[in-house]
Tab-separated table of C-alpha atoms and ligand atoms in Angstrom:
chain	number	residue	atom	x	y	z
A	1	UNK	CA	22.445	-0.907	-28.270
A	2	UNK	CA	20.642	-0.104	-25.049
A	3	UNK	CA	17.524	-2.010	-23.988
A	4	UNK	CA	15.479	1.197	-23.762
A	5	UNK	CA	16.289	4.292	-25.778
A	6	UNK	CA	14.232	7.408	-25.158
A	7	UNK	CA	15.095	10.088	-27.686
A	8	UNK	CA	13.884	13.697	-27.555
A	9	UNK	CA	10.503	12.862	-26.061
A	10	UNK	CA	8.301	15.918	-25.522
A	11	UNK	CA	4.836	16.234	-24.027
A	12	UNK	CA	2.466	19.174	-24.268
A	13	UNK	CA	-0.809	19.349	-22.364
A	14	UNK	CA	-2.576	22.047	-24.348
A	15	UNK	CA	-0.315	25.076	-24.271
A	16	UNK	CA	1.699	23.819	-21.335
A	17	UNK	CA	4.882	21.841	-21.935
A	18	UNK	CA	5.314	19.067	-19.361
A	19	UNK	CA	8.346	17.439	-21.019
A	20	UNK	CA	11.077	19.298	-22.865
A	21	UNK	CA	13.093	17.036	-25.127
A	22	UNK	CA	14.021	14.219	-22.770
A	23	UNK	CA	16.597	11.616	-23.778
A	24	UNK	CA	17.954	8.717	-21.807
A	25	UNK	CA	19.031	5.110	-22.209
A	26	UNK	CA	18.616	2.099	-19.967
A	27	UNK	CA	20.859	-0.934	-20.391
A	28	UNK	CA	19.754	-4.559	-20.325
A	29	UNK	CA	19.172	-5.668	-16.726
A	30	UNK	CA	19.716	-2.217	-15.307
A	31	UNK	CA	17.627	-0.664	-12.518
A	32	UNK	CA	17.295	3.037	-13.319
A	33	UNK	CA	15.390	5.486	-11.155
A	34	UNK	CA	13.849	8.703	-12.405
A	35	UNK	CA	14.015	11.078	-9.447
A	36	UNK	CA	12.473	14.521	-9.205
A	37	UNK	CA	9.991	16.661	-7.336
A	38	UNK	CA	6.264	16.246	-7.753
A	39	UNK	CA	5.062	17.689	-11.049
A	40	UNK	CA	8.417	17.469	-12.862
A	41	UNK	CA	7.063	15.078	-15.498
A	42	UNK	CA	8.070	11.634	-14.219
A	43	UNK	CA	4.667	10.003	-14.650
A	44	UNK	CA	4.141	11.707	-17.992
A	45	UNK	CA	7.361	10.158	-19.268
A	46	UNK	CA	6.637	6.694	-17.864
A	47	UNK	CA	3.094	6.655	-19.270
A	48	UNK	CA	4.453	7.549	-22.684
A	49	UNK	CA	6.953	4.669	-22.507
A	50	UNK	CA	4.128	2.312	-21.478
A	51	UNK	CA	1.924	3.590	-24.280
A	52	UNK	CA	-0.997	4.813	-22.188
A	53	UNK	CA	-0.274	8.424	-23.085
A	54	UNK	CA	0.911	9.768	-26.405
A	55	UNK	CA	4.078	11.820	-26.747
A	56	UNK	CA	4.031	15.129	-28.597
A	57	UNK	CA	7.387	14.386	-30.203
A	58	UNK	CA	10.361	12.048	-30.101
A	59	UNK	CA	11.012	8.319	-30.356
A	60	UNK	CA	11.210	5.276	-28.117
A	61	UNK	CA	13.060	2.060	-28.898
A	62	UNK	CA	12.941	-1.157	-26.931
A	63	UNK	CA	15.501	-3.845	-27.736
A	64	UNK	CA	16.298	-1.910	-30.897
A	65	UNK	CA	12.723	-1.752	-32.196
A	66	UNK	CA	10.696	1.408	-32.492
A	67	UNK	CA	7.684	0.992	-30.160
A	68	UNK	CA	6.156	4.432	-29.769
A	69	UNK	CA	3.428	3.823	-32.322
A	70	UNK	CA	2.403	0.442	-30.857
A	71	UNK	CA	-0.523	-0.004	-28.442
A	72	UNK	CA	0.561	-0.805	-24.857
A	73	UNK	CA	-0.246	-4.523	-25.075
A	74	UNK	CA	2.137	-4.942	-28.000
A	75	UNK	CA	5.093	-3.188	-26.383
A	76	UNK	CA	6.271	-6.031	-24.146
A	77	UNK	CA	6.312	-3.727	-21.129
A	78	UNK	CA	4.589	-4.113	-17.764
A	79	UNK	CA	3.871	-1.342	-15.297
A	80	UNK	CA	3.244	-1.209	-11.550
A	81	UNK	CA	1.252	1.773	-10.320
A	82	UNK	CA	1.136	3.621	-7.002
A	83	UNK	CA	-2.587	2.849	-6.776
A	84	UNK	CA	-1.940	-0.905	-7.400
A	85	UNK	CA	-4.726	-0.882	-10.038
A	86	UNK	CA	-5.744	-4.486	-9.346
A	87	UNK	CA	-8.980	-5.803	-10.821
A	88	UNK	CA	-11.222	-5.582	-7.724
A	89	UNK	CA	-13.659	-8.319	-8.768
A	90	UNK	CA	-10.925	-10.908	-9.450
A	91	UNK	CA	-8.980	-13.097	-7.043
A	92	UNK	CA	-5.221	-12.800	-6.749
A	93	UNK	CA	-4.765	-15.723	-9.109
A	94	UNK	CA	-7.249	-14.322	-11.640
A	95	UNK	CA	-5.456	-10.970	-11.507
A	96	UNK	CA	-2.217	-12.716	-12.403
A	97	UNK	CA	-3.800	-14.878	-15.085
A	98	UNK	CA	-5.642	-12.091	-16.887
A	99	UNK	CA	-2.736	-10.707	-18.920
A	100	UNK	CA	-1.473	-14.196	-19.776
A	101	UNK	CA	-4.870	-15.192	-21.203
A	102	UNK	CA	-4.986	-11.994	-23.232
A	103	UNK	CA	-1.631	-12.977	-24.709
A	104	UNK	CA	-2.780	-16.566	-25.337
A	105	UNK	CA	-0.043	-18.063	-23.220
A	106	UNK	CA	-0.675	-21.865	-23.046
A	107	UNK	CA	-2.433	-23.079	-19.906
A	108	UNK	CA	0.481	-25.117	-18.542
A	109	UNK	CA	2.847	-22.203	-19.049
A	110	UNK	CA	0.379	-19.872	-17.282
A	111	UNK	CA	0.396	-22.233	-14.306
A	112	UNK	CA	4.185	-22.333	-14.086
A	113	UNK	CA	4.598	-18.593	-14.366
A	114	UNK	CA	1.862	-17.821	-11.833
A	115	UNK	CA	3.286	-20.276	-9.296
A	116	UNK	CA	6.758	-18.779	-9.731
A	117	UNK	CA	5.533	-15.173	-9.388
A	118	UNK	CA	3.465	-16.035	-6.296
A	119	UNK	CA	6.519	-17.666	-4.811
A	120	UNK	CA	9.013	-14.868	-5.400
A	121	UNK	CA	6.524	-12.219	-4.294
A	122	UNK	CA	5.724	-14.285	-1.145
A	123	UNK	CA	2.031	-14.507	-1.980
A	124	UNK	CA	1.541	-18.266	-1.910
A	125	UNK	CA	-1.496	-19.024	0.252
A	126	UNK	CA	-3.310	-15.864	-0.811
A	127	UNK	CA	-4.252	-17.009	-4.311
A	128	UNK	CA	-8.017	-17.093	-3.785
A	129	UNK	CA	-8.275	-13.816	-1.843
A	130	UNK	CA	-9.955	-10.784	-3.358
A	131	UNK	CA	-7.903	-7.557	-3.407
A	132	UNK	CA	-10.092	-5.991	-0.689
A	133	UNK	CA	-9.100	-8.868	1.615
A	134	UNK	CA	-5.413	-7.936	1.347
A	135	UNK	CA	-3.274	-5.355	3.137
A	136	UNK	CA	-1.723	-2.503	1.164
A	137	UNK	CA	1.636	-4.242	1.089
A	138	UNK	CA	0.064	-7.497	-0.132
A	139	UNK	CA	-1.873	-5.655	-2.827
A	140	UNK	CA	1.318	-4.026	-4.010
A	141	UNK	CA	2.984	-7.461	-4.142
A	142	UNK	CA	0.112	-8.740	-6.281
A	143	UNK	CA	0.557	-5.781	-8.613
A	144	UNK	CA	4.241	-6.650	-8.850
A	145	UNK	CA	3.534	-10.357	-9.419
A	146	UNK	CA	1.028	-9.448	-12.125
A	147	UNK	CA	3.769	-7.499	-13.896
A	148	UNK	CA	6.371	-10.242	-13.475
A	149	UNK	CA	4.245	-13.079	-14.914
A	150	UNK	CA	4.230	-11.260	-18.227
A	151	UNK	CA	8.022	-11.668	-18.425
A	152	UNK	CA	8.268	-8.286	-20.093
A	153	UNK	CA	11.345	-6.795	-21.707
A	154	UNK	CA	10.895	-3.821	-19.430
A	155	UNK	CA	9.317	-3.244	-16.015
A	156	UNK	CA	8.041	0.228	-15.137
A	157	UNK	CA	7.250	1.395	-11.602
A	158	UNK	CA	5.440	4.652	-10.857
A	159	UNK	CA	5.987	5.444	-7.160
A	160	UNK	CA	4.778	1.947	-6.211
A	161	UNK	CA	5.600	2.299	-2.513
A	162	UNK	CA	4.287	5.807	-1.853
A	163	UNK	CA	0.965	4.677	-0.384
A	164	UNK	CA	2.572	2.439	2.217
A	165	UNK	CA	3.730	3.332	5.710
A	166	UNK	CA	7.436	3.962	6.293
A	167	UNK	CA	8.335	0.560	7.729
A	168	UNK	CA	6.569	-1.454	5.039
A	169	UNK	CA	8.020	0.826	2.382
A	170	UNK	CA	11.473	0.022	3.653
A	171	UNK	CA	10.778	-3.737	3.649
A	172	UNK	CA	9.305	-3.723	0.151
A	173	UNK	CA	12.160	-1.558	-1.086
A	174	UNK	CA	14.604	-4.272	-0.052
A	175	UNK	CA	12.390	-7.001	-1.497
A	176	UNK	CA	12.180	-5.157	-4.796
A	177	UNK	CA	15.940	-4.808	-5.060
A	178	UNK	CA	16.437	-8.482	-4.175
A	179	UNK	CA	13.781	-9.440	-6.704
A	180	UNK	CA	15.449	-7.355	-9.371
A	181	UNK	CA	18.733	-9.156	-8.689
A	182	UNK	CA	17.021	-12.519	-9.069
A	183	UNK	CA	15.030	-11.925	-12.241
A	184	UNK	CA	17.300	-9.277	-13.740
A	185	UNK	CA	14.473	-7.496	-15.529
A	186	UNK	CA	15.375	-4.123	-16.987
A	187	UNK	CA	13.547	-1.683	-14.735
A	188	UNK	CA	12.656	1.994	-14.703
A	189	UNK	CA	11.465	3.187	-11.323
A	190	UNK	CA	9.944	6.593	-10.671
A	191	UNK	CA	10.091	8.284	-7.273
A	192	UNK	CA	10.275	11.699	-5.618
A	193	UNK	CA	12.061	10.113	-2.643
A	194	UNK	CA	15.815	10.642	-2.882
A	195	UNK	CA	16.610	8.076	-0.171
A	196	UNK	CA	14.658	5.456	-2.089
A	197	UNK	CA	16.450	6.340	-5.319
A	198	UNK	CA	19.865	6.168	-3.672
A	199	UNK	CA	19.161	2.840	-1.994
A	200	UNK	CA	17.754	1.018	-5.019
A	201	UNK	CA	19.316	2.245	-8.214
A	202	UNK	CA	22.150	1.327	-10.526
A	203	UNK	CA	21.762	4.811	-11.970
A	204	UNK	CA	19.577	7.812	-11.180
A	205	UNK	CA	18.121	10.223	-13.719
A	206	UNK	CA	17.491	13.523	-11.922
A	207	UNK	CA	14.604	15.492	-13.417
A	208	UNK	CA	13.209	18.930	-12.740
A	209	UNK	CA	10.578	21.015	-14.528
A	210	UNK	CA	10.253	18.646	-17.498
A	211	UNK	CA	13.979	18.261	-18.085
A	212	UNK	CA	16.713	15.747	-17.382
A	213	UNK	CA	19.123	17.599	-15.114
A	214	UNK	CA	21.792	14.963	-14.610
A	215	UNK	CA	22.363	11.203	-14.840
A	216	UNK	CA	24.768	9.117	-12.780
A	217	UNK	CA	25.246	6.387	-10.197
A	218	UNK	CA	24.012	7.236	-6.692
A	219	UNK	CA	27.612	7.615	-5.542
A	220	UNK	CA	28.606	9.905	-8.415
A	221	UNK	CA	25.588	12.132	-7.993
A	222	UNK	CA	25.990	12.344	-4.230
A	223	UNK	CA	29.753	12.859	-4.125
A	224	UNK	CA	30.354	14.771	-7.328
A	225	UNK	CA	27.150	16.381	-8.556
A	226	UNK	CA	27.630	18.612	-11.588
A	227	UNK	CA	24.375	20.471	-11.162
A	228	UNK	CA	23.290	22.621	-8.234
A	229	UNK	CA	19.842	21.062	-8.426
A	230	UNK	CA	21.253	17.559	-7.975
A	231	UNK	CA	23.409	18.622	-5.035
A	232	UNK	CA	20.412	20.164	-3.310
A	233	UNK	CA	17.928	17.401	-4.098
A	234	UNK	CA	20.058	14.392	-3.115
A	235	UNK	CA	20.657	14.555	0.610
A	236	UNK	CA	21.526	17.725	2.480
A	237	UNK	CA	24.191	20.134	1.384
A	238	UNK	CA	25.603	23.618	1.755
A	239	UNK	CA	25.518	25.522	-1.531
A	240	UNK	CA	28.151	28.231	-1.297
A	241	UNK	CA	29.058	31.139	-3.539
A	242	UNK	CA	32.842	31.301	-3.912
A	243	UNK	CA	35.466	33.135	-5.907
A	244	UNK	CA	37.551	30.631	-7.818
A	245	UNK	CA	41.005	30.879	-9.326
A	246	UNK	CA	41.950	27.577	-10.904
A	247	UNK	CA	41.698	24.729	-8.422
A	248	UNK	CA	41.478	27.031	-5.397
A	249	UNK	CA	38.457	28.988	-4.248
A	250	UNK	CA	37.878	31.546	-1.557
A	251	UNK	CA	34.866	31.033	0.687
A	252	UNK	CA	32.758	34.088	1.608
A	253	UNK	CA	34.558	34.433	4.944
A	254	UNK	CA	38.061	34.260	3.455
A	255	UNK	CA	39.019	30.633	4.043
A	256	UNK	CA	40.309	28.881	0.905
A	257	UNK	CA	39.378	25.403	-0.299
A	258	UNK	CA	40.428	22.977	-3.016
A	259	UNK	CA	38.143	22.353	-6.015
A	260	UNK	CA	37.582	19.168	-8.021
A	261	UNK	CA	37.700	21.074	-11.303
A	262	UNK	CA	39.131	24.392	-12.400
A	263	UNK	CA	37.008	27.516	-12.323
A	264	UNK	CA	37.622	31.248	-12.630
A	265	UNK	CA	35.662	33.977	-10.876
A	266	UNK	CA	32.284	33.587	-9.185
A	267	UNK	CA	31.253	29.952	-8.805
A	268	UNK	CA	28.988	27.780	-6.716
A	269	UNK	CA	30.137	24.745	-4.806
A	270	UNK	CA	28.453	22.028	-2.777
A	271	UNK	CA	29.813	21.017	0.608
A	272	UNK	CA	28.097	18.105	2.341
A	273	UNK	CA	27.434	18.638	6.077
A	274	UNK	CA	29.235	15.407	6.996
A	275	UNK	CA	32.339	16.375	5.014
A	276	UNK	CA	33.049	19.444	7.139
A	277	UNK	CA	35.232	18.879	10.186
A	278	UNK	CA	34.131	20.695	13.316
A	279	UNK	CA	36.753	21.219	16.047
A	280	UNK	CA	36.088	22.828	19.404
A	281	UNK	CA	39.082	23.686	21.557
A	282	UNK	CA	41.322	23.741	18.514
A	283	UNK	CA	44.274	26.131	18.265
A	284	UNK	CA	42.776	27.239	14.989
A	285	UNK	CA	39.782	28.703	16.826
A	286	UNK	CA	42.162	31.232	18.364
A	287	UNK	CA	44.466	31.887	15.451
A	288	UNK	CA	42.253	31.578	12.437
A	289	UNK	CA	43.435	34.520	10.400
A	290	UNK	CA	39.898	34.582	9.073
A	291	UNK	CA	37.451	37.422	8.821
A	292	UNK	CA	35.089	35.838	11.309
A	293	UNK	CA	35.023	33.140	13.955
A	294	UNK	CA	32.805	30.125	13.456
A	295	UNK	CA	30.190	29.860	16.172
A	296	UNK	CA	27.776	27.034	16.852
A	297	UNK	CA	24.266	28.507	16.837
A	298	UNK	CA	22.185	25.342	16.980
A	299	UNK	CA	22.393	21.591	17.404
A	300	UNK	CA	19.984	18.748	16.648
A	301	UNK	CA	20.864	15.376	18.080
A	302	UNK	CA	19.965	12.732	15.482
A	303	UNK	CA	21.109	9.595	17.294
A	304	UNK	CA	23.969	8.383	15.138
A	305	UNK	CA	25.098	11.935	14.513
A	306	UNK	CA	24.549	15.535	15.504
A	307	UNK	CA	23.581	18.230	13.033
A	308	UNK	CA	25.026	21.629	13.893
A	309	UNK	CA	24.191	25.026	12.550
A	310	UNK	CA	27.376	27.056	12.476
A	311	UNK	CA	27.478	30.753	11.771
A	312	UNK	CA	30.576	32.122	10.076
A	313	UNK	CA	30.575	35.652	8.707
A	314	UNK	CA	27.199	36.091	7.007
A	315	UNK	CA	26.877	32.374	6.251
A	316	UNK	CA	24.994	29.664	8.112
A	317	UNK	CA	26.462	26.217	7.518
A	318	UNK	CA	25.005	22.803	8.238
A	319	UNK	CA	27.684	20.583	9.748
A	320	UNK	CA	27.051	16.972	10.674
A	321	UNK	CA	29.275	15.170	13.144
A	322	UNK	CA	29.088	11.418	13.673
A	323	UNK	CA	29.719	9.818	17.028
A	324	UNK	CA	31.453	11.827	19.703
A	325	UNK	CA	30.606	11.608	23.359
A	326	UNK	CA	29.517	15.150	24.014
A	327	UNK	CA	27.583	17.612	21.915
A	328	UNK	CA	29.158	20.972	21.227
A	329	UNK	CA	26.999	23.559	22.875
A	330	UNK	CA	25.543	26.557	21.071
A	331	UNK	CA	27.696	29.631	21.607
A	332	UNK	CA	30.992	27.726	21.373
A	333	UNK	CA	33.621	28.884	18.916
A	334	UNK	CA	34.876	26.117	16.637
A	335	UNK	CA	37.334	25.622	13.818
A	336	UNK	CA	36.004	24.224	10.556
A	337	UNK	CA	38.018	22.141	8.122
A	338	UNK	CA	36.918	21.467	4.560
A	339	UNK	CA	37.488	18.452	2.329
A	340	UNK	CA	39.482	18.744	-0.858
A	341	UNK	CA	38.145	18.305	-4.391
A	342	UNK	CA	34.866	20.094	-3.778
A	343	UNK	CA	32.487	19.888	-6.747
A	344	UNK	CA	31.927	23.058	-8.771
A	345	UNK	CA	28.297	23.328	-9.825
A	346	UNK	CA	26.451	24.405	-12.916
A	347	UNK	CA	22.926	25.735	-12.833
A	348	UNK	CA	21.020	23.763	-15.393
A	349	UNK	CA	17.292	23.647	-14.966
A	350	UNK	CA	16.764	25.384	-11.671
A	351	UNK	CA	14.663	28.489	-12.268
A	352	UNK	CA	15.124	28.947	-15.965
A	353	UNK	CA	12.634	29.922	-18.623
A	354	UNK	CA	10.858	26.823	-19.851
A	355	UNK	CA	10.922	27.587	-23.581
A	356	UNK	CA	14.557	27.082	-24.553
A	357	UNK	CA	14.450	23.493	-25.660
A	358	UNK	CA	16.392	22.051	-22.745
A	359	UNK	CA	19.708	20.311	-22.491
A	360	UNK	CA	18.443	16.816	-21.927
A	361	UNK	CA	20.504	15.284	-24.702
A	362	UNK	CA	23.734	16.715	-23.306
A	363	UNK	CA	23.013	15.179	-19.945
A	364	UNK	CA	22.286	11.765	-21.383
B	401	LIG	P1	5.169	13.856	-11.718
B	401	LIG	O1	4.782	12.449	-12.012
B	401	LIG	O2	6.648	14.087	-11.784
B	401	LIG	O3	4.601	14.352	-10.444
B	401	LIG	P2	3.455	14.512	-13.978
B	401	LIG	O4	4.053	13.852	-15.152
B	401	LIG	O5	2.284	13.875	-13.354
B	401	LIG	O6	4.583	14.796	-12.882
B	401	LIG	O7	3.049	15.992	-14.376
B	401	LIG	C1	3.923	16.874	-15.047
B	401	LIG	C2	3.180	18.166	-15.361
B	401	LIG	O8	2.159	17.904	-16.319
B	401	LIG	C3	2.481	18.778	-14.165
B	401	LIG	O9	2.568	20.175	-14.282
B	401	LIG	C4	1.059	18.298	-14.310
B	401	LIG	O10	0.170	19.211	-13.722
B	401	LIG	C5	0.895	18.245	-15.807
B	401	LIG	N1	-0.067	17.210	-16.223
B	401	LIG	C6	0.045	15.880	-15.994
B	401	LIG	N2	-0.989	15.197	-16.534
B	401	LIG	C7	-1.777	16.125	-17.129
B	401	LIG	C8	-3.002	16.050	-17.874
B	401	LIG	N3	-3.593	14.886	-18.126
B	401	LIG	N4	-3.512	17.225	-18.334
B	401	LIG	C9	-2.892	18.392	-18.108
B	401	LIG	N5	-1.749	18.517	-17.421
B	401	LIG	C10	-1.190	17.415	-16.936
B	402	LIG	MG1	3.721	11.071	-10.821
């Protein structure tokens, strides 16, 4: 039994369907991120789990018990919002105490829990401040502490770091992961930021247009995405149309590559920029046997690496090259080498009609 089981949840706003049947499970102690572009239904789903929005269909179980007909305060779930949503007229300590009083937690126990939450969220010393006297990062820590004191079965986060500047976001991201390790609370974290999802999560649920597209660990989804949408949304990639025959495929310019799975006929593959080898002054640049030479048409120096645009036949490829002393100049002819076991992609949920019921359950 999973800690959280979301089964065939749908959401309609009037005539418009924001969630097609969405199903997913979160295990005890797991940190799962729901990742997808703005408007794909992440908040709708999280609000339904919290109980502050009603689903149109489907069921939710927490620790084996059906909760979707309970009011939010009886679900044993706490949520942290992007907007912090602190009580503005209460001090930090009063903000933390409020939920505990509502739940009739004994006074001594309130004290212990508040002190602990202040400590692990590094807020000690700020207990009598009002929210307006705190920085954005401190306010977000209070929101987190207020969730933690409830010792919920499940912690929900809706883009909690989006309002913070990049540096603070990075710091709090690390703090959140460390905190999760310490308290081990089962967590569902929503973000549109793929780097954040990759850095924080045990597993990522990729969503688009109201559907679950694919679920996996960050490594699985990055290295071996099954869906074109996942490949394109997580990091940079080259999506290429190929002609496959078994485990081999022919690239548009004639070069052949090795596939991770068998395919026949037209197929799409994902090739990460950093997985392509780029070789100037290579014998292969002279004797390629290919329909077209590969030519560098652009280069961006990124510090740790250089990102090249390489034109080959009618295709423009992104190729990233780490290290190296000298950049390869635009105009140079290069040889390209490709990794083996390239993932063959399916096209679930990219630009499809929205009325066909979805494939969420398959993905889950
Ligand atoms: P996300 O959090 O991924 O950005 P949302 O869950 O907020 O996405 O929204 C999903 C879709 O539902 C969007 O098309 C949005 O416009 C729509 N939507 C969200 N809330 C409402 C609402 N209260 N009334 C009508 N439409 C809504
Ligand atoms: Mg949202």
